[in-house]
Coordinates of C-alpha atoms in Angstrom, one line a residue:
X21 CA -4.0 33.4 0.8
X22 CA -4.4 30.6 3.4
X23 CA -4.3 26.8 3.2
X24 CA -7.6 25.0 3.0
X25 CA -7.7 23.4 6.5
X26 CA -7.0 20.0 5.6
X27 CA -3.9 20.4 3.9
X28 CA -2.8 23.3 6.4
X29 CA -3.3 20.6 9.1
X30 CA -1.3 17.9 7.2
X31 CA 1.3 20.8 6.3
X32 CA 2.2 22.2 9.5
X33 CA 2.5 18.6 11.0
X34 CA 5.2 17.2 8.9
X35 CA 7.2 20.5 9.1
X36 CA 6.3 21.8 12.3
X37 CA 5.7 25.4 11.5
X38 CA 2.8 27.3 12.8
X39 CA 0.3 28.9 10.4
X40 CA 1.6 30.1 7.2
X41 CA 0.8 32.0 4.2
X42 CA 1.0 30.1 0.5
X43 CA 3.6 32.1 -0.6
X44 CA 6.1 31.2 2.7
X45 CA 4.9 27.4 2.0
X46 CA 6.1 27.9 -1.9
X47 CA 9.6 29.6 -0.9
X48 CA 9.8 26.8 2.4
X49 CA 9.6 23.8 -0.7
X50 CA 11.9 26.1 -3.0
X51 CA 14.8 25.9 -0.8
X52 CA 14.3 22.3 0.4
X53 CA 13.9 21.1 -3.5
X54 CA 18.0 23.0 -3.5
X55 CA 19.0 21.2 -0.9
X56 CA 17.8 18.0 -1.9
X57 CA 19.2 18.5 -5.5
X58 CA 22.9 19.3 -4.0
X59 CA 23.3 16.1 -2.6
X60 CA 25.1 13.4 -4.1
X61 CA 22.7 10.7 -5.5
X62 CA 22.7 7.8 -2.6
X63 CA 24.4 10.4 -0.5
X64 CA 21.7 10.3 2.1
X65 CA 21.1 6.4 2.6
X66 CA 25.1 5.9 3.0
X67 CA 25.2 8.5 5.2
X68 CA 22.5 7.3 7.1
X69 CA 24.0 3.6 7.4
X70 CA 27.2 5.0 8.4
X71 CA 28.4 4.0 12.3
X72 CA 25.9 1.8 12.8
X73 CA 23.6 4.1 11.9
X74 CA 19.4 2.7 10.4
X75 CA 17.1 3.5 7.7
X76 CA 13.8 2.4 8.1
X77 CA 10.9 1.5 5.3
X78 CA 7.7 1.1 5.1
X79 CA 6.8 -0.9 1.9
X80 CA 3.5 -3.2 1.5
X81 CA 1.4 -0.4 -0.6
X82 CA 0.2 -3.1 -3.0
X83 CA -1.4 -5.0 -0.6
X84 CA -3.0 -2.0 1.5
X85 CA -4.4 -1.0 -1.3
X86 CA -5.7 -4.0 -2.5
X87 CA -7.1 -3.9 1.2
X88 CA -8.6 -0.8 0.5
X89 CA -10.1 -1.8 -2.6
X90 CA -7.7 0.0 -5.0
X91 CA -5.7 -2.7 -6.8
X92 CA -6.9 -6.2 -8.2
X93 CA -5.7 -9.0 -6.8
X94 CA -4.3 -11.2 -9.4
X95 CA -2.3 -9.0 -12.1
X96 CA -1.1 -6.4 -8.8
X97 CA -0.9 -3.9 -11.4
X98 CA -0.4 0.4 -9.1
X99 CA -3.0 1.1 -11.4
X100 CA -4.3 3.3 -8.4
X101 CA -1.4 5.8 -8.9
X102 CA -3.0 6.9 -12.3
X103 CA -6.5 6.8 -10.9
X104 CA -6.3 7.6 -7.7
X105 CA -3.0 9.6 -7.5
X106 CA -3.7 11.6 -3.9
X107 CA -4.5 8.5 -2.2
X108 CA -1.0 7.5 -2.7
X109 CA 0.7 10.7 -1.4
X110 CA -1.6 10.0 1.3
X111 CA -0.3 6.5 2.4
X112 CA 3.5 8.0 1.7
X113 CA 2.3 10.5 4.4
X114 CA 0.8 8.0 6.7
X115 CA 4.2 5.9 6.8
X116 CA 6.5 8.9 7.5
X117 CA 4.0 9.9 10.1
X118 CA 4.6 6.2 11.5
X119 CA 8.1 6.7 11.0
X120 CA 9.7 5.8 7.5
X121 CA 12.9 7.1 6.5
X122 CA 11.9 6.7 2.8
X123 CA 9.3 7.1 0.1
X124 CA 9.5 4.5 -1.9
X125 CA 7.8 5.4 -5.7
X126 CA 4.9 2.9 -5.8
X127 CA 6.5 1.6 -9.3
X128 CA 6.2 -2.3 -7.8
X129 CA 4.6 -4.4 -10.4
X130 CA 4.4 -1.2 -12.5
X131 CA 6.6 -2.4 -15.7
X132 CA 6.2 -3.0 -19.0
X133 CA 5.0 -6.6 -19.3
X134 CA 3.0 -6.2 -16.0
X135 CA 1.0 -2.9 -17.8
X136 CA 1.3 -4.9 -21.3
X137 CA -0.6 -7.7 -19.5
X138 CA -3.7 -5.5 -18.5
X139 CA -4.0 -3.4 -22.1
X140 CA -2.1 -0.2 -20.4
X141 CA 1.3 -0.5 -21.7
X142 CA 0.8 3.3 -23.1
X143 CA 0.4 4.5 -19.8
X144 CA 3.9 3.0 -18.1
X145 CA 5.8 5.8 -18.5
X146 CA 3.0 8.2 -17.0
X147 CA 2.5 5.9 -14.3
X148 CA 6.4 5.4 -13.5
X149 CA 7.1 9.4 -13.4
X150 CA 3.6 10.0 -11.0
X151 CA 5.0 7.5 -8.8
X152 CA 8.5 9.5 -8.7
X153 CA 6.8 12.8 -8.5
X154 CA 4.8 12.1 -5.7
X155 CA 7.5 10.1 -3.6
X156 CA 9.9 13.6 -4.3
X157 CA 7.1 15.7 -3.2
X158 CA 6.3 13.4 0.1
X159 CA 9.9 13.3 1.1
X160 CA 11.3 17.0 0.0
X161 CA 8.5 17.9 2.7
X162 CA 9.1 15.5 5.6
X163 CA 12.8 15.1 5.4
X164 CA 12.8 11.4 4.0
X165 CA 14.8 9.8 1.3
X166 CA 13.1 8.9 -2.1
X167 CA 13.6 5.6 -3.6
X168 CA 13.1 4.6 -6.9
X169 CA 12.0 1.0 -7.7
X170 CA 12.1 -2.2 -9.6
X171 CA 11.2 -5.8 -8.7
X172 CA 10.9 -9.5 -10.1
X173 CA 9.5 -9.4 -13.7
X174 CA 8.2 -12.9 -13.8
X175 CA 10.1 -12.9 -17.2
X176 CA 13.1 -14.2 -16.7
X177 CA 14.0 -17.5 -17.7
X178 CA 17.9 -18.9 -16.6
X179 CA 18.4 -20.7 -20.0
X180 CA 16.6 -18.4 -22.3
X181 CA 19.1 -15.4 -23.0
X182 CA 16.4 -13.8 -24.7
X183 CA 14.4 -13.5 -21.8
X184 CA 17.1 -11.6 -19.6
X185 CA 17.8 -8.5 -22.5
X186 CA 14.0 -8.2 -21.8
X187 CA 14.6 -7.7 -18.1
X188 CA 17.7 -5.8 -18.5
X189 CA 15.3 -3.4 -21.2
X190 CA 12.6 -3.1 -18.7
X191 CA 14.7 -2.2 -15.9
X192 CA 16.3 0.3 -17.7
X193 CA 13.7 2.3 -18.5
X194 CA 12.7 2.5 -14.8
X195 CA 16.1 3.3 -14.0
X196 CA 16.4 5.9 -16.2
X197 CA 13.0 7.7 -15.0
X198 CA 13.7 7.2 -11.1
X199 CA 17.0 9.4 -12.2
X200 CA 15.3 12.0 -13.7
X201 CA 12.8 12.5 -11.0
X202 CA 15.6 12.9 -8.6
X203 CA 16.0 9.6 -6.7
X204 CA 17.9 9.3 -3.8
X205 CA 18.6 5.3 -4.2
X206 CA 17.3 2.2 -5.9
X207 CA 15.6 -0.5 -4.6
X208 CA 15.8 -3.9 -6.6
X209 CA 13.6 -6.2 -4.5
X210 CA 11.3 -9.1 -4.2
X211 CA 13.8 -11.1 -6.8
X212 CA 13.7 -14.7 -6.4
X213 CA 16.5 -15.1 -8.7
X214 CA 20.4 -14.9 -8.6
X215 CA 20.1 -14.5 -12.4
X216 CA 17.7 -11.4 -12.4
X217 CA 18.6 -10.3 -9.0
X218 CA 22.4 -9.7 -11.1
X219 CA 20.9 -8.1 -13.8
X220 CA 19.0 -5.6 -11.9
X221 CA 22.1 -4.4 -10.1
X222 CA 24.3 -4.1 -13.4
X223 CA 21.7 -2.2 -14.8
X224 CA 21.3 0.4 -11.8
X225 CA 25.0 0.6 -11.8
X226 CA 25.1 1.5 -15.8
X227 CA 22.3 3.6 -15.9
X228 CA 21.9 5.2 -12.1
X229 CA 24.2 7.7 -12.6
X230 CA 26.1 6.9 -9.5
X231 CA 22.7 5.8 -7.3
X232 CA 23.1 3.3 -4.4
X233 CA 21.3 0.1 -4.9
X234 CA 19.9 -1.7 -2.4
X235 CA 18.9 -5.2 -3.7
X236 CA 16.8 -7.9 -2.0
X237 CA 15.8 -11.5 -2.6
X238 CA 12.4 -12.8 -1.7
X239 CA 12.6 -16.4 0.0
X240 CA 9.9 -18.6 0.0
X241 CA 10.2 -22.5 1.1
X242 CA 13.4 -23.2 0.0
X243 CA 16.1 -21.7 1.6
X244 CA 17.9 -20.8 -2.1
X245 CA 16.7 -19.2 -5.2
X246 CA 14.9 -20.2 -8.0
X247 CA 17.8 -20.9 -9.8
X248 CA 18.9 -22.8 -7.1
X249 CA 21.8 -20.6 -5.1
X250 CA 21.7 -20.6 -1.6
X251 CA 19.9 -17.4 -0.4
X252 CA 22.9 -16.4 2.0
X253 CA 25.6 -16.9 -0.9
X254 CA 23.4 -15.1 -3.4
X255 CA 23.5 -12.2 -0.9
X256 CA 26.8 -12.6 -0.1
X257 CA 27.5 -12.8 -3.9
X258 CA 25.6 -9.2 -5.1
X259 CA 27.5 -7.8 -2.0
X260 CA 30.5 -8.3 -3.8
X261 CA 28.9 -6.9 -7.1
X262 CA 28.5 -3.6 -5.2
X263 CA 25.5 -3.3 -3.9
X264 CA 25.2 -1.2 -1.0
X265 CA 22.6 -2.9 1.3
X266 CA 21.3 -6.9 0.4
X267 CA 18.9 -8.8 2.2
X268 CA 15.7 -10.1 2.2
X269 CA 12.2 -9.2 1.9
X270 CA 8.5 -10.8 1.0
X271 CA 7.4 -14.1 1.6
X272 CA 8.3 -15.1 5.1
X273 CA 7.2 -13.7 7.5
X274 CA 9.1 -12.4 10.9
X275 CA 9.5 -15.9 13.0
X276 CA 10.7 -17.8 9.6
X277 CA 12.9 -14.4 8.0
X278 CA 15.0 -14.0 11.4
X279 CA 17.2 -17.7 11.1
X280 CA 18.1 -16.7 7.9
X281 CA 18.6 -13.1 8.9
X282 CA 21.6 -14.5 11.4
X283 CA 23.2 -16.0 8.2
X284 CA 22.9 -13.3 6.2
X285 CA 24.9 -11.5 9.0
X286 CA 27.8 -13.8 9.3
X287 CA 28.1 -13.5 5.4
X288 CA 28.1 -9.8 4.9
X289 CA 30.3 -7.0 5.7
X290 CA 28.0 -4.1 5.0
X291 CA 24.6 -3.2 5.5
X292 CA 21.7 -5.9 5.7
X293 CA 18.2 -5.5 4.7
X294 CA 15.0 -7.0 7.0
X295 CA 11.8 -7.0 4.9
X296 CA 9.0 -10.0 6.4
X297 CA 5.6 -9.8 5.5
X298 CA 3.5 -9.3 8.4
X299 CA 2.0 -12.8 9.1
X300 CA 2.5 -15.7 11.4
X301 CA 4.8 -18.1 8.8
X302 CA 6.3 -21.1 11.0
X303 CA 8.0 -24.1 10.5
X304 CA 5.8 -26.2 8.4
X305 CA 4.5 -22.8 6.3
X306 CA 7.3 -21.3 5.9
X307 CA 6.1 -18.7 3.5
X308 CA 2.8 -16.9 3.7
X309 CA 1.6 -18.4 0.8
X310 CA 2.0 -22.0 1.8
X311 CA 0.2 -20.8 5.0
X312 CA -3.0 -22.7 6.5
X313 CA -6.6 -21.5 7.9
X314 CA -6.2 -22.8 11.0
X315 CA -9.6 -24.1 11.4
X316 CA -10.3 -24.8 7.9
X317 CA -6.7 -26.2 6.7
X318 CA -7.6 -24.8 3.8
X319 CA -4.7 -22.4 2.1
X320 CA -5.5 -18.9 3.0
X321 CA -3.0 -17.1 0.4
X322 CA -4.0 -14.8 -1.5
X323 CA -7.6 -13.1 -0.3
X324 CA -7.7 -14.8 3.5
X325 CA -4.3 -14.2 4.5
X326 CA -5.9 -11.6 7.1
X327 CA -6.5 -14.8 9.3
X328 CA -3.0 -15.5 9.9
X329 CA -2.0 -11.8 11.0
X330 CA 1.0 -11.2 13.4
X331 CA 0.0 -9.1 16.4
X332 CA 1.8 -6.0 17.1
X333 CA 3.9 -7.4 19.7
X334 CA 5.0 -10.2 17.7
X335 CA 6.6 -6.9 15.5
X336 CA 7.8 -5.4 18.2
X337 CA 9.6 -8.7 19.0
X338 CA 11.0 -9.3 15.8
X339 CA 12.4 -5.5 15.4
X340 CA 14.1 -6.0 18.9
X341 CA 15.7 -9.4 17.7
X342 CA 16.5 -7.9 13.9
X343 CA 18.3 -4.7 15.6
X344 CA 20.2 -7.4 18.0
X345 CA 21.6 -9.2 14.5
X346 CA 23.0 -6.0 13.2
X347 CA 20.1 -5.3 10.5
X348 CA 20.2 -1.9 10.4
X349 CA 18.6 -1.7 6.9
X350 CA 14.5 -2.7 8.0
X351 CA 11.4 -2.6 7.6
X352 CA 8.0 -4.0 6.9
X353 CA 6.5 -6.0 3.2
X354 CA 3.0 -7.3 2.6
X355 CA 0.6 -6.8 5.0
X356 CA 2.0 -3.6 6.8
X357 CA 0.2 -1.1 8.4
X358 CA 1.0 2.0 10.1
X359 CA 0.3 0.6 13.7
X360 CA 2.1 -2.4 13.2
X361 CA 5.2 0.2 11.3
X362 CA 4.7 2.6 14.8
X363 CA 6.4 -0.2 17.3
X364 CA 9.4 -1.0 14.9
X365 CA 10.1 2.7 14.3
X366 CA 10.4 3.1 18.2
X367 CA 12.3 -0.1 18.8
X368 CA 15.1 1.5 16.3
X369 CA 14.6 4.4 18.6
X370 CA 12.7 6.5 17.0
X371 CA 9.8 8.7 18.4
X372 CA 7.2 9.8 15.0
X373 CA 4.5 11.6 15.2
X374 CA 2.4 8.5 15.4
X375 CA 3.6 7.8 19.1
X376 CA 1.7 10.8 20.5
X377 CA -1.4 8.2 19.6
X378 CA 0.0 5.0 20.6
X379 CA -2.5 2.8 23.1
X380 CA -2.8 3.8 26.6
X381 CA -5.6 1.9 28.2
X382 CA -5.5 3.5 31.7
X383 CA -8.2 5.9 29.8
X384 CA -10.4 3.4 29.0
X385 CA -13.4 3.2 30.9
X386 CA -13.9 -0.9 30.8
X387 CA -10.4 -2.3 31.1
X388 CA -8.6 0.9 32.6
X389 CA -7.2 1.8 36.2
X390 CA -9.7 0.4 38.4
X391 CA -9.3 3.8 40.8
X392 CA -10.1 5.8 37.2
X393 CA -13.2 2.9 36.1
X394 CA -14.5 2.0 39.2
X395 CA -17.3 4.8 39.4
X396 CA -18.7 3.3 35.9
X397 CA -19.6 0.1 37.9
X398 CA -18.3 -1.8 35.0
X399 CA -17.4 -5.1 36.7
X400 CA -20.1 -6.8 35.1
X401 CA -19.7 -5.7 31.2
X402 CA -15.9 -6.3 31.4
X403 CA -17.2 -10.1 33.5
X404 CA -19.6 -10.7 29.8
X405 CA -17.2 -9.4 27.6
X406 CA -13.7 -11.7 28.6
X407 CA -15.5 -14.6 30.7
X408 CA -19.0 -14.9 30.3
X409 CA -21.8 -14.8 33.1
X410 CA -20.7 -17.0 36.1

């Protein structure tokens, strides 16, 4: 029995087979699901870090599929991993193909008070384990790690002790289901507090069964948390509690991330994590919500942030300045794409699939070699389409 040709297509690019039966695809996924099962959990992403060594991440789902028109903005609820389940496999294959190291489970947002707060707290555990089950699937096939995930609950309160045995009980349960899905890591990001950040890495550590935890703060105006610690000492701080990689991601983007970046680096011993959202933050909006239209002045977080997009070089440039720090940990938030993902994978020296397809503008018939263009005659449409008619 043959593949239908779409899938057969997707198939033999990721593993690089020629045409194959259904039955060698079955006993091809058997053996890698053993040999993902022997290792160690975290294995992989030390190993990786080791020498020097990178792992790279594509994360920003919730906003492409807002984008796409998938999520609502407002409550940011994954609700499109219930409803539309294959379009996220899809986007976990688009990133690998771009050049991720990991699947990340597309559990952002997708706890209990966030599902609670839409009328679908029944379906949080269903939601949780599709997310896991498709990130194994992705990664088993393509060679990536899987990483399970939790993130700010916008629950917890530093003086109300009540509020942080409802984060550690949330967490838990999301710990607890990225373990039994196989999870290589965990990922505790996005947190803008010390507080929470702390509690998120105790519980990984009590209830990961040995995972790696990779824990980053999202920095905003201030350079410190909401509970007011510096952002570099809070790093430096959940380094010492064991996690394995700290950093930051979310709310700056690259120009305004990277200062703080070379702090970070001074501070820590081990691994650092690189995370900016993909939008031109500066000195006087330093976050991309506090940035401007810059012909309006109107604020263009949350629905016209599109107007304040970095370019791909401006990526480029900030992987080739993250990788001169020492962040070997990267990748990209809010706003990614996989063309904008493509020119940080190669500045970490990678070479994905996605390169074969990368712009080469000698081909094009208007702005190309002029010994290629020059029999088109098309001096003039180029002339009306940069400067105008003379």
């Amino acid at each position: 029995m043959t593949l239908p040709f779409r899938v057969h297509r997707t198939l033999c690019t990721y593993i690089r087979l020629p045409p194959i039966s259904l039955l060698s695809l079955a006993a091809c996924a058997s053996i890698t699901r053993e040999t993902q099962s022997a290792k160690m959990p975290g294995k992989g992403l030390l190993e990786r870090l080791e020498n020097g060594g990178s792992v790279l991440i594509a994360e920003g789902y919730l906003w492409e599929f807002e984008r796409r028109g998938y999520i609502q903005q407002g409550a940011h609820v994954p609700e499109v991993v219930l409803e539309h389940p294959e379009l996220v496999k899809i986007m976990h294959e688009e990133f690998v193909h771009a050049g991720s190291d990991v699947c990340e489970a597309f559990t952002y947002y997708g706890n209990r008070e966030k599902l609670r707060f839409i009328g679908r707290e029944d379906d949080l555990e269903k939601l949780n384990r599709m997310a896991l089950k498709m990130a194994r699937e992705v990664a088993d096939r393509t060679g990536t790690l899987m990483a399970g995930g939790i993130c700010n609950t916008g629950v917890y309160q530093p003086d109300q002790p009540e509020t942080h045995e409802q984060v550690r009980a949330m967490y838990k349960e999301q710990v607890e289901w990225a373990v039994e899905e196989g999870a290589d890591y965990m990922i505790a990001e996005t947190i803008d507090s010390l507080g929470e950040a702390k509690i998120a890495l105790e519980t990984i550590q009590k209830y990961g069964k040995g995972m790696s935890a990779v824990v980053t703060l999202g920095c905003y105006v201030p350079e410190e948390t909401t509970d007011e610690v510096p952002i570099v000492e809070a790093c430096r701080i959940l380094e010492e509690l064991g996690a394995a990689v700290v950093g930051l991601n979310c709310g700056r983007g690259p120009k305004t991330m990277l200062p703080l970046l070379r702090q970070v680096r001074e501070a820590c011993k081990g691994p650092i994590a690189a995370l900016p959202v993909t939008y031109r933050t500066r000195g006087d909006c330093k976050s991309f919500m506090s940035l401007k239209d810059p012909d309006s002045g109107k604020y263009v977080y949350p629905i016209n942030v599109a107007t304040c997009l970095c370019g791909r070089d401006e990526i480029r440039e900030f992987a080739e300045e993250a990788k001169a720090i020492g962040v070997n940990y990267i990748g990209l938030c809010c706003g990614n794409a996989p063309n904008y993902f493509r020119e940080l994978a190669e500045v970490y020296g990678r070479t994905p699939e996605a390169c074969r397809y990368r712009p080469n503008m000698t081909f094009n018939y208007i702005f190309g070699d002029t010994e290629k263009t020059d029999k088109y005659d098309v001096k003039k449409l180029r002339q009306y389409m940069v400067t105008g008619k003379e």
